[in-house]
Amino acid sequence: MVSKRRLSKSEDKDTLTEDASNARKQPRSKKTKKSHVYYEVEENDSAFLKLLKTSGIILKTGESQNQLAVDQIVFQRKLFQTLRKHPSYPKIIEEFVNGLESYIEDQDIFRNCLLSCERLQNEEASMGTSYSKSLIKLLLGIDILQPAIIKTLFEKLPEFLFESMNSDGINMPRLIISQLKWLDRVVDGKDLTTKIMQLISIAPVYLQHDFITSLPEILGDSQHADVGKELSDLLTENTSLTVPILDVLSSLRLDPQLLSKVRQLVMGKLSSVKLEDLPVIIKFILHSITAMDALEVISDLRERLDLQHCILPPRFLASQSKMKNKGQTRSSGNQENSDEDCVFLIFDIIKSTVRYEKTISEAWIKAIEHIAPGSEHKTFDLVMLLIIYSTNTQAKKYIERVLRNKIRSGCFHKDLLQSTFYVHYLVLKDVCPSILSLAQNLLHSLDQSIILFGSLLYKYAFKFFDTYCQQEVIGALVTHICSGNEAEVDIALDVLLELVVVNLSAMRLNAVFVKGILDYLDKMSPRQIRKLFYILSTLAFSKQHEGSSHIQDDMHLVIRKQLSSTIFKYKLIGIIGAITMAGIMAVDRSRFSSLTQGKADLSNDQYTQVTSLLQLVHSCSKQSPQASVLYYDEFANMIQIVKLAPKVLEWVGQTIFNDFQDAFVVDLCAVPKGNYPFPVKALYGLEEYNSQDGIAINLLPLLFSQDFAEDEGRRTSQESDHKLVSPLCLAPYFRLLRLCVEKQHNGNLEEIDGLLDCPIMLTDLEPGERLESMSDKERSFICSLICLTLNWFREVVNAFCQQMSPEMKGKVLTRLKHIVELQGILEKYLAVTPDCSPPLAAFDLENLDVTPHASTAFSAKIKKQGITGRRKRKAGGNKTSSHDMISKEDGSECDPTPSNRGQLEKEFKGKEEKTVSLQNYHLLFRELDMEVFCILRCGLLTKFILDTEMHTEATEVVQLQPPELLFLLEDLSHKVENMLTPSVARRVPFLKGKGSQNIGLSHVQQRTGQEIVHCIVQLLTPMCNHLENIHNYFQCLPAENHGVVDGPGMQAQEYCLMSSCYQRLLQIFHGLFAWSGFFQPENQNLLYSALEVITNRLKPREPDQSLEELLSQSFHYLQNFHHSIPSFQSALYLIRLLMVILEKSRVPTQNKEKIASLARHFLCRIWPSGEKEKSSIPNDQLHALLSIYLEHTDSVLKAIEEIAGVGVPELINSSKDASSSTFPTLTRHTFVIFFRVMMAELVKTVKGLQAGTAADSQQIHEEKLLYWNMAVRDFSILINLIKVFDSRPVLHVCLKYGRLFVEVFLKQCMPLLDFSFRKHREDVLSLLGTFQLNTRLLHHLCGHSKIHQDMKLTKHVPFLKKTLELLVCRVKAMLILNNCREAFWLGNLKNRDLQGEEIVSQNSQESRADESDDDTSSQVSKSKATEDGEEDEASDREKEQDSDESDDDDSD
């Protein structure tokens, strides 16, 4: 390009040049005439000078500009006419050019000719432009002069190639080349192209760039192809010219093949080019893409381009530490800024391309979508998806689908997303609104992994973007919280909670938005309320930032308002909010004292605020037992989570200890006074207490004083002295006391260990013969008493389960035995008192508007639903969880017979007593902590009985018995199933109540999945011990009983208990290894630990074993248990456990056949059945096991043929209640399950077979034809079974899957028959003949359904008949394709029922004489036809069943 002309003002000799230049730059209308001395060229005999002057140009010398006296077009026309009319034309052309060459030999004159001419002041140029071309440019516009002048310029140009720039800043080579730009016409473009390319080859590098970039402005379209080829060759030779060459090639009209060649060449050098050259290269690659090769090019580009490593590592590391402190700060280094600008420019080019090129955006999405799951994704992939999501509205749904699939498969994970924001936060900041929109849509998903990814988008957007974007993030999260959708509220609160912990200073700027959520507390669950108050309390009371009085004031107002409410629903909000706020205010800040240089403990003012708030909550809740229970539980949770300041903890501990002792503990010597309906006794004591110094829990008198005495309007003498505490508060109050003591004494419970073995004031609870004679009121009282006692024992076990003393362990096991015994007694009372509603165990409930049936003991007005805590818990809690709460799967699949041990005992003893299962009363029991399961480690414990002088008097062996083991395993399996393998969250309508989910898991829900898995992994060794012991028990049992399972009653009871323990252990193992968190990299160590425990059961530990070795050995260890499986439910859990282990292996095919073999073994095994039921195998479990067998076997068709062709005939030939001898699980009762699974798997299998093509080899055709023959044979066997098993469910399965099989036959088998008919005529005819008989039976089934008017069956008839009609047409088309059209004929098929009897209708009676016999019309005839006399072909007189429409109408 021509550089701007700069003149020096300090030299007198340059004044004329300066004035001329200034005059050139100004418009003509604004120029004023100045007095300058012009040096006009003297005239001579040169034709060049004469012709120029005649045409209107006055040549000047020195620094003066040449003057143009006429308009430029007029000058060119005059000169052209003069030359053409000259007598010596065309010789005059040569003379003119020679004169020009002589004239421009002087460098200054040559430069003057290259600069623009000056317009004379007195010349009219109203139609002209203010800009005047140079003399050379004007001459190049004349066609007859152009070739010669171009030649002259190119001869002149080499003189200046290696000269430095002139003092005035003019670069002569660039100025010469600029004369060739934008010519109206190029006379000889090919010659010009040749000259320019030759010039480029010898020019210096800096001029080569300029010459190359000028090519599109010089050459015409006809020369683009030649130039493109030359440039592509030059690109191969000189890589330093890559950028200008690609820039030019993008502007030329070139052949796609040439562009493709250049693109491949550039793509190969992509990884080695400089960062500053990448934008031009990327632009060329994207602009050279066509619709045909878009996907291929984008995939290659994505593979080669890695912008993450284009940023210098020091800068990347600096950005990481910088982003942790402030997301919007930037580095100031010049090199770093240059790199950032280049990367930003690259993305700007890509963004512009994908915005306007739909083909490229779709190809980019597909390229990312088609990446194999095993391949590693780059940060570039995520950035591209986010950019396209923001620029292409139509592709949003597609991108969301790709993202969801990648997240589910684990390709897009937390680390990748975090790296993406670290590296490309500047690019992503521009698409922040689209990122928030995407996060919002992901949070609407039902998949937990997708929801988690959406929450991470919010977190990183807040962390890395500026203040405005942070405000938008908080606004979006608040919108989710106020939406009323439980899942969205939970995840949004979790995100806010993490943001408060990680970036408190930034969150405080947006506290006003979070505070607005207080208006929506009405529809939030206790778990969510707890999280919200924790967030607000942290913002309001954090020590680092004072001055949040407005938040504090609002929180105090809301809490006081809710506490003063008489409605429990609102009082609950006040209690939770107050306790949460008190925990933040009273937190122990001693660990921060060295950093903040503040006081380690609370000030007196803060101490007063905390104690006043706690006293306020206590006074507002003491009037209601339910509110008191909630207060104690919330307080206990807070103490367990938060490390309180020592001053506050000391005050709380002393107050609680004294109050508990006054309220619930009495001396054994104090005889209870009162007119009680039952004799009061001190029961369940574990020590031989002296009546003078022993203590007891005063339970029955307290319960009586609030039940019987209150109803009769009487008060006991005790009540006159002080108001009694409700016995409902006993268990939660003890939990609070225990946690306070633990915190104060670092886990030492010596101060309260007397409560473990002290007796309870009760009465004889065993009903005996008086059960029926008791009144309903008395029975309800006993039920309430038992529930309160059970909850006391549960909390005692929670408290002392971790004590290391053998004596304490023995006492805990004894309390566990008492729990099991009392639950059996409670079942008996509840069986005869159906309207009884014992007191609930906890009241942190989410549905507060459901009132169950009333109880004479306590009026329970709320329905229990589990809650979770506000943050990750370090220790478990114990609320409302019962080992009898059987999971949904347990109730439907795993336990068809009653699961409670009390009922089992009655059945075995032959008593006809009514019992109930406690699974419907799970609200009554306190939750067991995760720490309780350390009892599973107990083997044999020796309990020492001491005499009065502390000498060992006797020893007693305490062992974990099967009932207690089952109690613990049931509770643990319930926790595992709900916490590690949760069911998909169901969407609930806006402002609607939530369903009761995870009831009794409020404390364990406060733990993370990793913490729960860690606890279970620690228990794997004792659980493996129990599993092996139970395995040995069942291995030895047949030998002891001589192969007879049914033995005396006690043995049968023990058998059932051990079988249930076996099932629960396998269920826990399955729930553990099915945890989805194992796929996350941070949890791989947990998986290794779990597998190592199992592997070590086989052989001693070997260091550095690979994951595959651990999985293989674990699979082998667990597989060995199949010999002793006692029940079908346990067998299914073992199969599922092995499948889960197999899924984690990278080579699962090795053990896949073992799964099939094991499943077949279980299907062919005789399982024991109950006394009252026909089968102990639930239908859904049989369905699952049979599906697993058919899915894992090598040949599905052979397996189906074996069952249908061997097992079913055995069943048909057996007696009514018998089963198949080969498959004992196949009975008349379970036939429909087998039939449904076989039909479904048959359809699924043939769907997986790809349709044949004519291009396939002959061998492939034969294999596929053989496969379809087997499939049709299996289908024929199954379809014909409806003649024997014609129940409604079987017929429904036949209609549904029969149509699906015919559809697959049409789509995938008929194309195969099209080109197999000629070479395999007999096979094709045999296949169609067999299939024809099957479709006829389907037609009969349609008639049967209509004649019986069964709506469930008839709804499938229209679709099935349509499919059969399509089959007829398709067979006809196949015959026409093979030139056998005359072999096809069609007749009307009569409507018949399943037995083959004709269904008589009015029209069929009238036309009976005219209709052809059905037997004749239903045959497949074969005839030979000759095509053009060349070859014989078999034609198929194919008849396909199609009913007459009138017959169908009459049969409706």
Coordinates of C-alpha atoms in Angstrom, one line a residue, residues 624-626 706-707 710 728 784 837-840 843 850-862:
S624 CA -46.4 -27.6 73.0
P625 CA -44.7 -31.0 73.2
Q626 CA -44.4 -31.2 69.5
Q706 CA -50.8 -36.4 80.5
D707 CA -53.3 -39.0 79.3
E710 CA -55.9 -35.2 82.0
L728 CA -42.6 -37.2 74.3
S784 CA -47.7 -45.2 73.3
S837 CA -51.9 -43.5 66.7
P838 CA -48.9 -43.6 69.1
P839 CA -46.8 -40.5 69.5
L840 CA -44.6 -39.5 66.6
F843 CA -41.7 -33.2 64.1
V850 CA -52.2 -33.9 56.9
T851 CA -53.9 -35.2 60.1
P852 CA -53.9 -38.9 60.6
H853 CA -56.5 -40.7 62.7
A854 CA -56.6 -39.5 66.3
S855 CA -55.2 -41.3 69.2
T856 CA -56.3 -41.3 72.8
A857 CA -52.7 -41.1 73.8
F858 CA -51.5 -38.3 71.6
S859 CA -53.2 -36.3 68.9
A860 CA -50.8 -36.4 65.9
K861 CA -51.7 -33.7 63.4
I862 CA -48.9 -33.9 61.0

